Short mmCIF file of C-alpha atoms in Angstrom, two decimals:
data_model
loop_
_atom_site.label_atom_id
_atom_site.label_comp_id
_atom_site.label_asym_id
_atom_site.label_seq_id
_atom_site.Cartn_x
_atom_site.Cartn_y
_atom_site.Cartn_z
CA MET L 24 -30.83 80.34 165.14
CA LEU L 25 -29.52 77.32 163.67
CA ASP L 26 -26.04 76.28 164.96
CA LEU L 27 -23.70 75.91 162.35
CA ASP L 28 -22.72 72.36 162.99
CA ARG L 29 -26.67 71.53 161.76
CA ILE L 30 -25.65 73.25 158.11
CA ALA L 31 -24.49 70.75 155.53
CA ILE L 32 -23.92 71.89 152.16
CA ASN L 33 -24.93 69.48 149.03
CA GLN L 34 -21.97 69.29 146.39
CA ALA L 35 -24.76 70.60 144.21
CA THR L 36 -24.88 74.00 145.32
CA THR L 37 -21.36 74.72 143.86
CA LYS L 38 -21.62 72.21 141.23
CA THR L 39 -20.24 74.40 138.51
CA ARG L 40 -17.27 75.67 139.98
CA TRP L 41 -15.53 73.61 142.65
CA GLY L 42 -15.05 69.79 142.12
CA PHE L 43 -14.82 67.30 144.94
CA ARG L 44 -11.78 68.80 146.70
CA ALA L 45 -11.96 72.35 146.33
CA SER L 46 -16.18 72.01 148.04
CA VAL L 47 -14.96 69.74 150.84
CA GLU L 48 -11.76 72.29 151.39
CA GLY L 49 -14.60 75.18 150.73
CA TYR L 50 -17.37 74.26 153.21
CA ALA L 51 -14.94 73.61 155.75
CA ARG L 52 -13.12 76.91 155.73
CA HIS L 53 -16.64 78.17 156.57
CA GLY L 54 -17.20 76.25 159.15
CA VAL L 55 -19.14 73.96 157.70
CA ARG L 56 -18.89 69.93 158.60
CA GLN L 57 -21.20 68.26 156.78
CA VAL L 58 -21.53 67.70 153.03
CA GLY L 59 -24.22 66.46 150.87
CA LEU L 60 -21.73 64.33 148.45
CA TRP L 61 -22.28 63.38 144.55
CA LEU L 62 -20.95 60.37 143.42
CA ASP L 63 -19.28 61.93 140.24
CA LYS L 64 -17.38 64.35 141.84
CA LEU L 65 -16.07 61.78 143.96
CA ASP L 66 -14.78 60.17 140.68
CA GLU L 67 -12.39 62.73 140.45
CA CYS L 68 -10.26 61.58 143.27
CA GLY L 69 -11.80 57.83 143.78
CA LEU L 70 -13.07 56.38 146.90
CA ALA L 71 -9.62 56.14 148.91
CA GLU L 72 -8.16 59.63 148.73
CA GLY L 73 -11.88 61.27 148.68
CA LYS L 74 -11.80 59.57 152.29
CA LYS L 75 -8.62 61.05 153.11
CA ILE L 76 -9.95 64.91 151.67
CA LEU L 77 -13.20 64.40 153.96
CA ASP L 78 -10.99 63.21 157.20
CA ALA L 79 -8.18 66.05 156.68
CA ASN L 80 -11.55 68.57 157.03
CA GLY L 81 -13.34 66.92 159.33
CA MET L 82 -16.21 66.28 157.16
CA ARG L 83 -18.96 63.82 157.33
CA VAL L 84 -21.43 62.86 154.41
CA THR L 85 -24.98 63.24 154.86
CA GLY L 86 -26.58 62.02 151.64
CA VAL L 87 -24.60 60.30 148.66
CA ASN L 88 -25.96 61.03 145.07
CA ARG L 89 -27.15 58.57 143.74
CA ALA L 90 -28.44 55.63 142.94
CA GLY L 91 -30.29 55.52 139.91
CA PRO L 92 -32.50 56.33 137.48
CA PHE L 93 -34.15 53.11 136.76
CA VAL L 94 -35.97 53.63 133.56
CA LEU L 95 -36.09 50.98 131.47
CA ASP L 96 -35.75 52.81 127.95
CA GLY L 97 -32.97 50.20 126.47
CA SER L 98 -30.46 52.87 126.99
CA VAL L 99 -29.36 51.07 130.46
CA PRO L 100 -30.23 47.28 131.33
CA LEU L 101 -32.53 47.72 134.61
CA SER L 102 -29.87 44.85 136.00
CA ALA L 103 -27.01 47.27 135.31
CA ALA L 104 -28.51 49.86 136.93
CA VAL L 105 -29.34 47.63 140.33
CA ASP L 106 -25.60 46.25 140.10
CA ALA L 107 -24.14 49.95 139.83
CA ALA L 108 -26.90 50.81 142.90
CA ARG L 109 -25.29 47.87 144.86
CA THR L 110 -21.91 49.24 144.45
CA ALA L 111 -23.25 52.74 145.55
CA ILE L 112 -24.27 51.28 148.53
CA ASP L 113 -21.40 49.81 149.52
CA VAL L 114 -19.55 52.92 149.03
CA THR L 115 -21.76 54.89 150.94
CA ALA L 116 -21.00 52.12 153.93
CA GLU L 117 -17.62 52.91 153.33
CA LEU L 118 -18.13 56.93 153.81
CA GLY L 119 -20.52 56.71 156.65
CA ALA L 120 -23.17 58.51 155.71
CA ASP L 121 -26.73 59.26 156.53
CA CYS L 122 -28.19 57.37 153.61
CA LEU L 123 -28.08 56.75 149.70
CA MET L 124 -30.45 58.61 148.01
CA VAL L 125 -32.36 56.49 145.43
CA PHE L 126 -33.52 57.97 142.43
CA PRO L 127 -36.25 56.05 140.58
CA GLY L 128 -36.32 58.24 137.16
CA GLY L 129 -39.09 58.97 134.99
CA MET L 130 -40.95 57.18 132.58
CA PRO L 131 -39.40 55.61 129.39
CA LYS L 132 -39.42 57.12 126.84
CA GLY L 133 -42.66 57.10 124.39
CA SER L 134 -44.45 55.59 127.59
CA ARG L 135 -47.89 56.74 129.14
CA ASP L 136 -47.84 53.91 132.06
CA LEU L 137 -47.08 55.98 135.00
CA ALA L 138 -48.40 53.71 137.42
CA GLY L 139 -46.13 50.56 135.64
CA ALA L 140 -43.14 53.06 136.45
CA ARG L 141 -43.87 53.37 139.82
CA GLY L 142 -44.62 49.72 140.26
CA ARG L 143 -41.17 48.92 138.78
CA PHE L 144 -39.64 51.20 140.92
CA VAL L 145 -41.48 49.31 144.09
CA SER L 146 -39.37 45.75 142.68
CA VAL L 147 -36.23 48.09 142.20
CA ALA L 148 -36.47 49.25 145.93
CA ALA L 149 -37.08 45.81 147.07
CA ALA L 150 -34.39 44.45 145.41
CA LEU L 151 -31.80 46.87 146.78
CA VAL L 152 -33.04 46.78 150.37
CA ASP L 153 -31.65 43.48 151.34
CA HIS L 154 -27.97 44.51 150.45
CA ALA L 155 -28.66 48.02 152.26
CA ARG L 156 -29.78 46.04 155.06
CA GLY L 157 -26.90 44.09 155.40
CA THR L 158 -24.16 46.98 155.09
CA GLY L 159 -25.88 49.06 157.42
CA VAL L 160 -26.74 51.41 154.93
CA THR L 161 -29.84 53.24 154.60
CA LEU L 162 -31.73 53.30 151.49
CA GLY L 163 -33.02 57.84 151.40
CA LEU L 164 -36.25 58.29 149.26
CA GLU L 165 -36.53 61.82 148.21
CA PRO L 166 -39.97 62.36 146.74
CA LEU L 167 -39.63 64.89 143.83
CA HIS L 168 -42.01 68.00 142.61
CA PRO L 169 -44.66 66.77 140.32
CA MET L 170 -43.48 68.44 137.49
CA LEU L 171 -40.72 65.94 137.19
CA ALA L 172 -42.85 63.10 137.10
CA ALA L 173 -42.28 62.57 133.43
CA ASP L 174 -38.45 62.42 133.35
CA ARG L 175 -36.79 62.68 136.45
CA SER L 176 -38.69 60.40 138.99
CA VAL L 177 -41.97 59.09 139.58
CA LEU L 178 -42.02 59.31 143.24
CA ASN L 179 -43.71 62.41 144.04
CA THR L 180 -45.30 63.12 147.53
CA MET L 181 -44.74 62.15 151.00
CA THR L 182 -47.26 60.14 150.87
CA GLU L 183 -46.25 58.10 148.30
CA ALA L 184 -43.04 57.79 149.85
CA ASN L 185 -44.66 56.80 153.70
CA ASP L 186 -46.62 53.92 151.94
CA LEU L 187 -43.46 52.81 150.28
CA CYS L 188 -41.55 52.68 153.58
CA ASP L 189 -44.52 50.73 154.96
CA ALA L 190 -43.94 48.33 152.19
CA LEU L 191 -40.48 47.88 152.29
CA GLY L 192 -39.74 47.79 156.05
CA PRO L 193 -36.44 48.56 158.01
CA GLY L 194 -33.51 49.74 155.74
CA VAL L 195 -35.63 52.61 154.02
CA GLY L 196 -35.75 56.40 155.20
CA ILE L 197 -37.43 59.89 153.52
CA VAL L 198 -35.11 62.78 152.58
CA VAL L 199 -37.53 65.92 152.71
CA ASP L 200 -36.69 68.57 150.09
CA VAL L 201 -38.86 71.64 150.86
CA TYR L 202 -38.24 72.57 147.19
CA HIS L 203 -40.25 69.55 145.99
CA LEU L 204 -42.69 69.22 148.65
CA TRP L 205 -43.72 72.75 150.28
CA TRP L 206 -47.10 72.68 148.56
CA ASP L 207 -48.70 69.55 149.66
CA VAL L 208 -51.37 70.60 152.02
CA ARG L 209 -50.45 66.59 153.39
CA LEU L 210 -46.78 67.90 154.55
CA LYS L 211 -47.35 68.63 158.00
CA ALA L 212 -49.36 65.36 158.66
CA GLU L 213 -46.71 62.92 156.84
CA ILE L 214 -43.90 64.24 158.11
CA ALA L 215 -45.50 63.40 161.50
CA ARG L 216 -46.44 60.22 160.45
CA ALA L 217 -42.78 59.71 159.13
CA GLY L 218 -41.28 60.09 162.25
CA ALA L 219 -37.88 59.99 163.51
CA ASP L 220 -36.69 56.80 162.36
CA ARG L 221 -37.66 57.39 158.79
CA LEU L 222 -36.54 61.21 158.77
CA VAL L 223 -33.23 60.82 157.23
CA GLY L 224 -32.70 64.36 155.53
CA PHE L 225 -33.95 67.54 155.13
CA HIS L 226 -32.98 69.89 152.30
CA VAL L 227 -33.77 73.41 152.11
CA SER L 228 -33.74 76.07 149.15
CA ASP L 229 -36.25 78.06 148.18
CA TRP L 230 -39.01 78.73 145.44
CA LEU L 231 -38.89 81.63 143.33
CA VAL L 232 -41.57 83.74 141.42
CA PRO L 233 -41.20 83.54 138.48
CA THR L 234 -39.58 80.17 137.79
CA ARG L 235 -38.00 79.89 134.69
CA ASP L 236 -36.47 76.70 134.45
CA LEU L 237 -38.18 73.19 135.92
CA VAL L 238 -35.09 71.78 137.28
CA PHE L 239 -32.30 74.53 137.51
CA ASP L 240 -34.03 77.21 138.66
CA ARG L 241 -34.07 76.97 142.44
CA GLY L 242 -33.89 80.00 144.75
CA MET L 243 -31.48 80.57 148.07
CA MET L 244 -33.73 80.87 151.12
CA GLY L 245 -35.61 84.07 151.89
CA ASP L 246 -35.73 84.71 148.30
CA GLY L 247 -39.03 82.91 147.74
CA VAL L 248 -42.25 82.11 148.56
CA ILE L 249 -41.20 78.78 151.21
CA ASP L 250 -41.20 79.30 154.79
CA ASN L 251 -38.41 76.77 155.54
CA ALA L 252 -38.27 77.55 159.41
CA GLN L 253 -41.99 76.76 159.60
CA ILE L 254 -40.95 72.99 157.38
CA ARG L 255 -38.05 72.44 159.82
CA GLY L 256 -40.24 72.97 162.92
CA TRP L 257 -42.14 70.04 161.70
CA MET L 258 -39.50 68.28 161.10
CA GLU L 259 -37.89 68.74 164.30
CA ASP L 260 -41.53 68.07 166.03
CA ALA L 261 -41.46 64.82 164.57
CA GLY L 262 -37.89 64.09 166.40
CA TYR L 263 -35.52 64.93 163.22
CA ALA L 264 -32.46 66.07 164.57
CA GLY L 265 -30.27 65.77 161.63
CA ALA L 266 -28.62 68.22 159.20
CA VAL L 267 -30.30 70.93 157.34
CA GLU L 268 -28.54 70.53 153.97
CA VAL L 269 -28.33 73.64 151.10
CA GLU L 270 -29.11 71.92 148.10
CA ILE L 271 -29.45 74.55 145.12
CA PHE L 272 -29.72 74.13 141.26
CA SER L 273 -29.31 77.14 139.77
CA GLN L 274 -28.09 77.69 136.62
CA ALA L 275 -28.81 81.04 135.67
CA ASP L 276 -27.74 82.71 139.52
CA TRP L 277 -25.95 81.04 142.09
CA TRP L 278 -23.62 78.52 140.09
CA GLU L 279 -22.52 81.18 138.21
CA ARG L 280 -21.12 83.33 141.35
CA ASP L 281 -18.06 82.99 143.11
CA PRO L 282 -18.48 79.66 145.28
CA ASP L 283 -17.12 81.48 148.53
CA GLU L 284 -20.07 83.88 148.14
CA VAL L 285 -22.55 81.12 147.82
CA VAL L 286 -21.10 79.14 150.77
CA ARG L 287 -21.42 82.36 153.35
CA THR L 288 -24.86 83.14 151.55
CA SER L 289 -26.31 79.71 152.40
CA ILE L 290 -24.83 80.01 156.20
CA GLU L 291 -26.25 83.23 156.72
CA ARG L 292 -29.89 82.18 155.45
CA CYS L 293 -30.11 79.16 156.75
CA GLN L 294 -29.27 81.39 160.12
CA LYS L 295 -32.17 83.67 159.09
CA TYR L 296 -34.96 82.21 157.42
CA VAL L 297 -34.49 78.15 158.36
CA MET Y 24 -64.51 56.24 119.46
CA LEU Y 25 -65.86 59.37 121.12
CA ASP Y 26 -68.61 61.14 119.61
CA LEU Y 27 -67.97 64.82 118.13
CA ASP Y 28 -70.76 65.81 120.18
CA ARG Y 29 -68.89 64.86 123.65
CA ILE Y 30 -66.14 67.50 122.55
CA ALA Y 31 -65.68 70.87 123.41
CA ILE Y 32 -62.83 73.62 122.42
CA ASN Y 33 -61.98 76.19 125.26
CA GLN Y 34 -61.33 79.62 123.49
CA ALA Y 35 -58.32 79.41 125.16
CA THR Y 36 -56.94 77.10 122.96
CA THR Y 37 -57.47 79.40 119.59
CA LYS Y 38 -56.70 82.31 122.29
CA THR Y 39 -54.11 84.48 119.86
CA ARG Y 40 -55.71 84.46 116.70
CA TRP Y 41 -59.69 84.13 117.30
CA GLY Y 42 -61.84 86.40 119.10
CA PHE Y 43 -65.35 85.33 120.27
CA ARG Y 44 -66.76 85.43 117.32
CA ALA Y 45 -64.58 83.81 115.35
CA SER Y 46 -63.74 81.27 117.71
CA VAL Y 47 -67.69 79.98 118.37
CA GLU Y 48 -68.47 80.05 113.90
CA GLY Y 49 -64.84 78.46 113.94
CA TYR Y 50 -65.62 75.55 116.14
CA ALA Y 51 -69.08 75.08 114.34
CA ARG Y 52 -67.70 74.97 111.10
CA HIS Y 53 -65.91 71.92 112.33
CA GLY Y 54 -69.11 70.70 114.16
CA VAL Y 55 -68.24 71.38 117.58
CA ARG Y 56 -71.25 72.26 119.60
CA GLN Y 57 -69.56 73.04 123.26
CA VAL Y 58 -67.31 75.75 123.95
CA GLY Y 59 -65.06 76.88 127.20
CA LEU Y 60 -65.77 80.28 127.43
CA TRP Y 61 -63.44 83.12 128.45
CA LEU Y 62 -65.31 86.47 130.01
CA ASP Y 63 -62.59 88.84 128.46
CA LYS Y 64 -63.48 87.29 125.13
CA LEU Y 65 -66.88 87.97 125.54
CA ASP Y 66 -66.61 91.58 126.39
CA GLU Y 67 -65.52 91.95 122.73
CA CYS Y 68 -69.23 92.22 122.02
CA GLY Y 69 -71.31 92.17 124.95
CA LEU Y 70 -73.44 89.30 127.01
CA ALA Y 71 -76.31 89.94 124.75
CA GLU Y 72 -74.56 89.70 121.73
CA GLY Y 73 -72.55 86.80 122.84
CA LYS Y 74 -75.55 84.87 123.08
CA LYS Y 75 -77.35 85.50 119.50
CA ILE Y 76 -73.74 84.35 118.22
CA LEU Y 77 -73.81 81.48 120.26
CA ASP Y 78 -77.93 80.53 119.29
CA ALA Y 79 -77.10 81.06 115.91
CA ASN Y 80 -74.09 78.52 115.82
CA GLY Y 81 -75.93 75.81 118.00
CA MET Y 82 -73.19 76.37 120.66
CA ARG Y 83 -73.86 75.44 124.20
CA VAL Y 84 -71.37 76.72 126.77
CA THR Y 85 -69.51 74.28 129.29
CA GLY Y 86 -67.20 76.64 131.48
CA VAL Y 87 -67.30 80.12 132.11
CA ASN Y 88 -63.56 81.45 132.92
CA ARG Y 89 -63.35 83.26 135.24
CA ALA Y 90 -64.02 84.34 138.75
CA GLY Y 91 -61.16 85.32 140.91
CA PRO Y 92 -57.96 85.40 141.35
CA PHE Y 93 -58.63 86.69 144.92
CA VAL Y 94 -55.54 87.57 146.13
CA LEU Y 95 -54.68 89.92 148.65
CA ASP Y 96 -51.84 92.18 147.80
CA GLY Y 97 -53.12 95.22 147.42
CA SER Y 98 -54.05 95.81 143.75
CA VAL Y 99 -57.63 94.72 143.88
CA PRO Y 100 -59.46 94.61 147.23
CA LEU Y 101 -61.23 91.34 147.72
CA SER Y 102 -64.42 92.96 148.34
CA ALA Y 103 -64.04 94.33 144.77
CA ALA Y 104 -62.96 90.40 143.27
CA VAL Y 105 -66.10 89.06 145.41
CA ASP Y 106 -68.56 91.64 143.62
CA ALA Y 107 -67.14 90.53 140.21
CA ALA Y 108 -67.42 87.02 141.01
CA ARG Y 109 -71.01 87.39 141.90
CA THR Y 110 -71.36 89.30 138.75
CA ALA Y 111 -69.50 86.40 136.62
CA ILE Y 112 -72.36 84.18 138.17
CA ASP Y 113 -75.22 86.04 136.97
CA VAL Y 114 -73.57 86.02 133.65
CA THR Y 115 -73.06 82.21 133.84
CA ALA Y 116 -76.81 81.73 134.66
CA GLU Y 117 -77.84 83.90 131.49
CA LEU Y 118 -75.44 81.42 129.17
CA GLY Y 119 -76.75 78.70 130.63
CA ALA Y 120 -73.22 77.57 131.29
CA ASP Y 121 -72.44 73.86 133.24
CA CYS Y 122 -70.38 75.72 135.66
CA LEU Y 123 -68.16 79.38 136.71
CA MET Y 124 -64.75 78.56 137.08
CA VAL Y 125 -63.34 79.51 140.23
CA PHE Y 126 -60.14 80.54 140.15
CA PRO Y 127 -58.59 81.13 143.82
CA GLY Y 128 -55.20 83.02 142.68
CA GLY Y 129 -51.56 82.22 144.31
CA MET Y 130 -50.10 84.00 147.31
CA PRO Y 131 -50.24 87.52 147.95
CA LYS Y 132 -46.67 89.25 147.00
CA GLY Y 133 -43.76 89.09 149.53
CA SER Y 134 -46.13 86.01 151.96
CA ARG Y 135 -44.70 82.88 152.73
CA ASP Y 136 -48.23 81.85 154.21
CA LEU Y 137 -49.79 79.13 151.99
CA ALA Y 138 -52.17 77.81 154.67
CA GLY Y 139 -53.50 81.36 155.00
CA ALA Y 140 -54.17 81.74 151.25
CA ARG Y 141 -55.50 78.71 151.13
CA GLY Y 142 -57.77 79.79 154.36
CA ARG Y 143 -58.85 83.18 152.52
CA PHE Y 144 -59.87 80.88 149.48
CA VAL Y 145 -62.42 78.88 151.70
CA SER Y 146 -64.00 81.96 153.27
CA VAL Y 147 -64.30 83.32 149.74
CA ALA Y 148 -65.80 80.59 147.90
CA ALA Y 149 -68.29 80.44 151.13
CA ALA Y 150 -69.16 83.97 150.65
CA LEU Y 151 -70.23 83.12 146.81
CA VAL Y 152 -72.28 79.84 147.43
CA ASP Y 153 -75.24 81.03 148.55
CA HIS Y 154 -75.47 83.65 145.18
CA ALA Y 155 -74.27 80.48 143.22
CA ARG Y 156 -76.95 78.33 144.85
CA GLY Y 157 -80.04 81.29 144.27
CA THR Y 158 -78.76 81.37 140.41
CA GLY Y 159 -78.50 77.46 140.11
CA VAL Y 160 -75.13 77.98 139.11
CA THR Y 161 -72.19 75.24 139.88
CA LEU Y 162 -69.09 76.76 141.12
CA GLY Y 163 -66.46 74.59 139.16
CA LEU Y 164 -63.28 74.01 141.43
CA GLU Y 165 -60.27 73.26 138.94
CA PRO Y 166 -57.11 72.02 140.98
CA LEU Y 167 -53.85 73.43 139.15
CA HIS Y 168 -50.67 71.80 139.50
CA PRO Y 169 -48.63 72.21 142.45
CA MET Y 170 -45.97 74.37 139.90
CA LEU Y 171 -48.52 76.86 140.32
CA ALA Y 172 -49.16 77.38 143.86
CA ALA Y 173 -47.32 80.52 144.20
CA ASP Y 174 -48.67 82.70 141.62
CA ARG Y 175 -51.45 80.87 140.01
CA SER Y 176 -53.83 78.90 142.41
CA VAL Y 177 -53.37 77.44 146.15
CA LEU Y 178 -56.09 74.79 145.26
CA ASN Y 179 -53.45 71.97 143.65
CA THR Y 180 -54.77 68.13 144.44
CA MET Y 181 -58.47 66.68 144.06
CA THR Y 182 -58.12 65.48 147.94
CA GLU Y 183 -58.09 69.59 148.94
CA ALA Y 184 -61.16 70.10 145.81
CA ASN Y 185 -62.91 67.50 147.16
CA ASP Y 186 -62.30 68.47 151.01
CA LEU Y 187 -63.49 71.50 149.53
CA CYS Y 188 -66.53 70.55 148.49
CA ASP Y 189 -67.85 68.35 151.72
CA ALA Y 190 -67.32 71.74 153.78
CA LEU Y 191 -68.99 73.78 151.17
CA GLY Y 192 -72.16 71.64 150.35
CA PRO Y 193 -74.35 71.85 147.11
CA GLY Y 194 -73.57 74.34 144.19
CA VAL Y 195 -69.56 73.51 144.03
CA GLY Y 196 -68.53 71.16 141.73
CA ILE Y 197 -65.06 69.95 140.43
CA VAL Y 198 -63.55 70.32 136.87
CA VAL Y 199 -60.41 67.81 136.31
CA ASP Y 200 -58.09 69.31 134.08
CA VAL Y 201 -55.57 65.89 132.92
CA TYR Y 202 -52.63 68.30 132.87
CA HIS Y 203 -52.77 69.59 136.36
CA LEU Y 204 -53.69 66.29 137.97
CA TRP Y 205 -52.17 63.05 136.07
CA TRP Y 206 -49.61 62.57 138.32
CA ASP Y 207 -51.36 61.76 141.36
CA VAL Y 208 -51.23 58.58 142.58
CA ARG Y 209 -54.73 59.71 144.49
CA LEU Y 210 -56.25 60.60 141.30
CA LYS Y 211 -58.38 57.46 140.23
CA ALA Y 212 -59.70 57.21 143.97
CA GLU Y 213 -60.54 60.93 144.28
CA ILE Y 214 -62.37 60.98 141.02
CA ALA Y 215 -64.40 58.00 142.37
CA ARG Y 216 -64.76 59.83 145.44
CA ALA Y 217 -66.05 63.04 143.48
CA GLY Y 218 -68.90 61.06 141.51
CA ALA Y 219 -70.95 61.73 139.03
CA ASP Y 220 -72.82 65.17 141.19
CA ARG Y 221 -69.51 66.82 141.83
CA LEU Y 222 -67.88 66.17 138.28
CA VAL Y 223 -68.74 69.03 136.04
CA GLY Y 224 -66.32 69.39 133.78
CA PHE Y 225 -62.94 67.72 132.09
CA HIS Y 226 -60.09 69.11 130.07
CA VAL Y 227 -57.46 66.84 128.01
CA SER Y 228 -54.04 68.09 126.60
CA ASP Y 229 -50.52 66.28 127.25
CA TRP Y 230 -47.78 66.93 129.07
CA LEU Y 231 -44.63 67.38 126.77
CA VAL Y 232 -40.91 66.12 127.44
CA PRO Y 233 -39.23 68.68 127.94
CA THR Y 234 -41.82 71.40 129.39
CA ARG Y 235 -40.48 74.76 128.45
CA ASP Y 236 -42.71 76.70 130.72
CA LEU Y 237 -44.71 76.51 133.55
CA VAL Y 238 -47.89 77.82 132.14
CA PHE Y 239 -47.87 77.96 128.34
CA ASP Y 240 -46.53 74.66 127.01
CA ARG Y 241 -48.82 72.52 127.13
CA GLY Y 242 -49.00 70.09 124.54
CA MET Y 243 -51.53 68.12 122.08
CA MET Y 244 -53.23 64.91 123.11
CA GLY Y 245 -51.15 62.12 121.84
CA ASP Y 246 -47.71 64.16 122.10
CA GLY Y 247 -46.75 63.64 125.64
CA VAL Y 248 -46.90 61.63 128.40
CA ILE Y 249 -50.46 61.67 129.62
CA ASP Y 250 -52.96 58.40 129.48
CA ASN Y 251 -56.16 60.84 128.94
CA ALA Y 252 -57.97 57.84 127.60
CA GLN Y 253 -57.42 56.24 131.13
CA ILE Y 254 -58.45 59.16 133.23
CA ARG Y 255 -61.59 59.71 130.80
CA GLY Y 256 -62.39 55.75 131.43
CA TRP Y 257 -62.21 56.61 135.34
CA MET Y 258 -64.25 59.86 134.83
CA GLU Y 259 -67.11 58.08 133.26
CA ASP Y 260 -66.65 54.88 135.68
CA ALA Y 261 -67.66 57.62 138.52
CA GLY Y 262 -70.79 58.73 136.18
CA TYR Y 263 -69.24 61.54 134.60
CA ALA Y 264 -71.23 61.93 131.10
CA GLY Y 265 -70.58 65.63 130.36
CA ALA Y 266 -68.14 67.37 127.68
CA VAL Y 267 -64.62 66.36 127.06
CA GLU Y 268 -63.48 69.89 126.52
CA VAL Y 269 -59.84 70.61 124.87
CA GLU Y 270 -57.88 73.74 126.89
CA ILE Y 271 -54.37 73.90 125.57
CA PHE Y 272 -52.09 76.60 126.07
CA SER Y 273 -49.18 77.01 123.78
CA GLN Y 274 -47.37 80.28 123.21
CA ALA Y 275 -44.58 78.34 121.07
CA ASP Y 276 -46.63 75.93 119.01
CA TRP Y 277 -50.17 75.96 119.01
CA TRP Y 278 -51.10 79.48 119.29
CA GLU Y 279 -49.12 80.12 116.47
CA ARG Y 280 -50.58 77.93 114.54
CA ASP Y 281 -53.67 78.30 111.91
CA PRO Y 282 -56.79 77.86 114.15
CA ASP Y 283 -58.41 75.62 111.87
CA GLU Y 284 -55.26 73.43 111.65
CA VAL Y 285 -55.78 73.60 115.60
CA VAL Y 286 -59.65 72.68 116.17
CA ARG Y 287 -59.31 70.09 113.30
CA THR Y 288 -55.85 68.50 115.15
CA SER Y 289 -57.84 68.74 118.83
CA ILE Y 290 -61.19 66.74 116.97
CA GLU Y 291 -58.75 64.19 115.49
CA ARG Y 292 -56.68 63.35 118.86
CA CYS Y 293 -59.93 63.08 121.27
CA GLN Y 294 -61.09 60.63 118.82
CA LYS Y 295 -57.48 59.09 118.87
CA TYR Y 296 -56.07 59.47 122.33
CA VAL Y 297 -58.92 60.36 124.92
#
C-alpha cells in the first residue's frame, strides 16, 4: 500500500472550489505534504506569502505549472512567452520544487504544420535550458495525449520526450501522466529508457468509458480502465522514488464535489489502485 | 490535382440519409466509382442484389466494413465473432474488394488489461489469416486513435500494425486513416516501412478544433489541422497507388446535410486539399 508521504495532490484536482491557501491547508489537513502547484493560484497571494503558507503546512512542491504555451499565433510574441518562462524558472527555484512543467502548446491557428510546431518547441526548450541549469531547476516535459496535439501540446509520446531529453542534455526531465500515456504499447520500454535521472514526476487519474470531453472528463483512480499500479511498478523498476500525484480535471463530477471528499477519495484510491 | 478515378467515398460519410442503393447510385451520379462498403448496409438488399447494384453503377469496392469487434465481454462468444469474420471474408472475396477491415474492439468491460486485449487480438488475427489467404482476401488492419483504445480498438499506431504484419505474414495489410494517425511523429517512417505491398487503403478527413466528440465529430478535408496532401505524398512515396477514400463520421454537421452536397464537397475538397 502506498505510504501517505508518497502522495501529492495537484491543485487542478480541487481547482474550482479551493484557492491557493485553502488547497494547501486542505491537503495538509488530510496528511498530504506534497502539492502540485499552479502559478495562477500562487498569484492570489504572491510568492513570499505563498512560501509562508507552504512552510506553515509542512508542504513541499512537486511540479510548478507552468511555462508556456509557446504557440506562435500572434496573441503573445514568442519572446514574451520565453521571458515569462524564465521568470517561472526563478519562481520554481525559490520554491525548491521538483520541476517546472513546460507546456509546448498546440499548433498556431490556421496551421497544418505539425512538424514545424514541434521544431519550434525544440528551439524554445533549448533557449530555456541554460537558465534552468544555472538555477538548478529541472524542466519537466509532460507528453500530452495525441487527442490534444492540435490545440494543447505537440509533444505526445514518451518516445518524443526521451528523444528531446537526448537532444537537450542535463536540466530536462519527464513527467509521466498515466492519463496521457496509458495506451502506448511503448510506455514500459520508454519509462525504462528514461530511467531514474529523467523521471521527475508521476501523475495518476483514470480514463473513463465513455469519455465525454477531451480535456475535462478525467476519472478518479479505480473508476476507469487504466492499470495505475502496473505503471507505478514500471516507474519504480526504472528507479523512480518520487511523488505519486493525483491530477484530475473533472468539470462535471469531481470539480462539483466538496474538496475534502475529493482529497479523502484521492488518498483512498491511491492506496487501493496505485 | 487528384483524379476523380482515385477518389472513393465510404458509406459512413452519408450514413444517416442514404442506404446501400442510394449511396452507390449517389456516388456514381457524381462520377465516383469506388465505394467503402458496410455490411450492415449490404444487408438491406443481400449480396446478390448488392453486386447487381454495384455492377450496374460501375462501382468497385475498396474496403469491406467489417470483421469484429472481438471483445471478450460475454455478450458475443469469441468463436461466434470469428465465425462471423470468416463469413465476412467470403463476402469480401465475392465482392472482389481491396480488403476486409478487421476491427479489434476495445477492452472488455471492467478490465484494466490492455496488453491482454492486444494479445487476444493477435490470436484472433492469426486464426483468420489462413482462411483469408485461401480466398485471396487481404485483412486490413486500421490503427484507430489512442483515444479509442478503451472502447473501440486496442490497435492504435502504425508501429503496432507493422509489427503485427511482420508476425502474421502474407494476407494482412494496413489501412492508413489520417484522422487516427496524423499526430504520430513516426507516421512517415512507418508508412515507408509498410511499403506498397502492405498499404491497402488510405482514408481522409480532418481533425477539427475544437473536437466535440471522440467518435462522431470528424471534419471535411480543409476544415481542420491535418495536412492530408503531405500524408498522401508519404503514401505515394511508399508506392501506394490505390484509392483516396473519404470517411467522415459527423453527427452534428455532415450527417445532417443533403448527401449530394456531402459528396460534391468531398470531391472538391479532395481535389483541393489531398
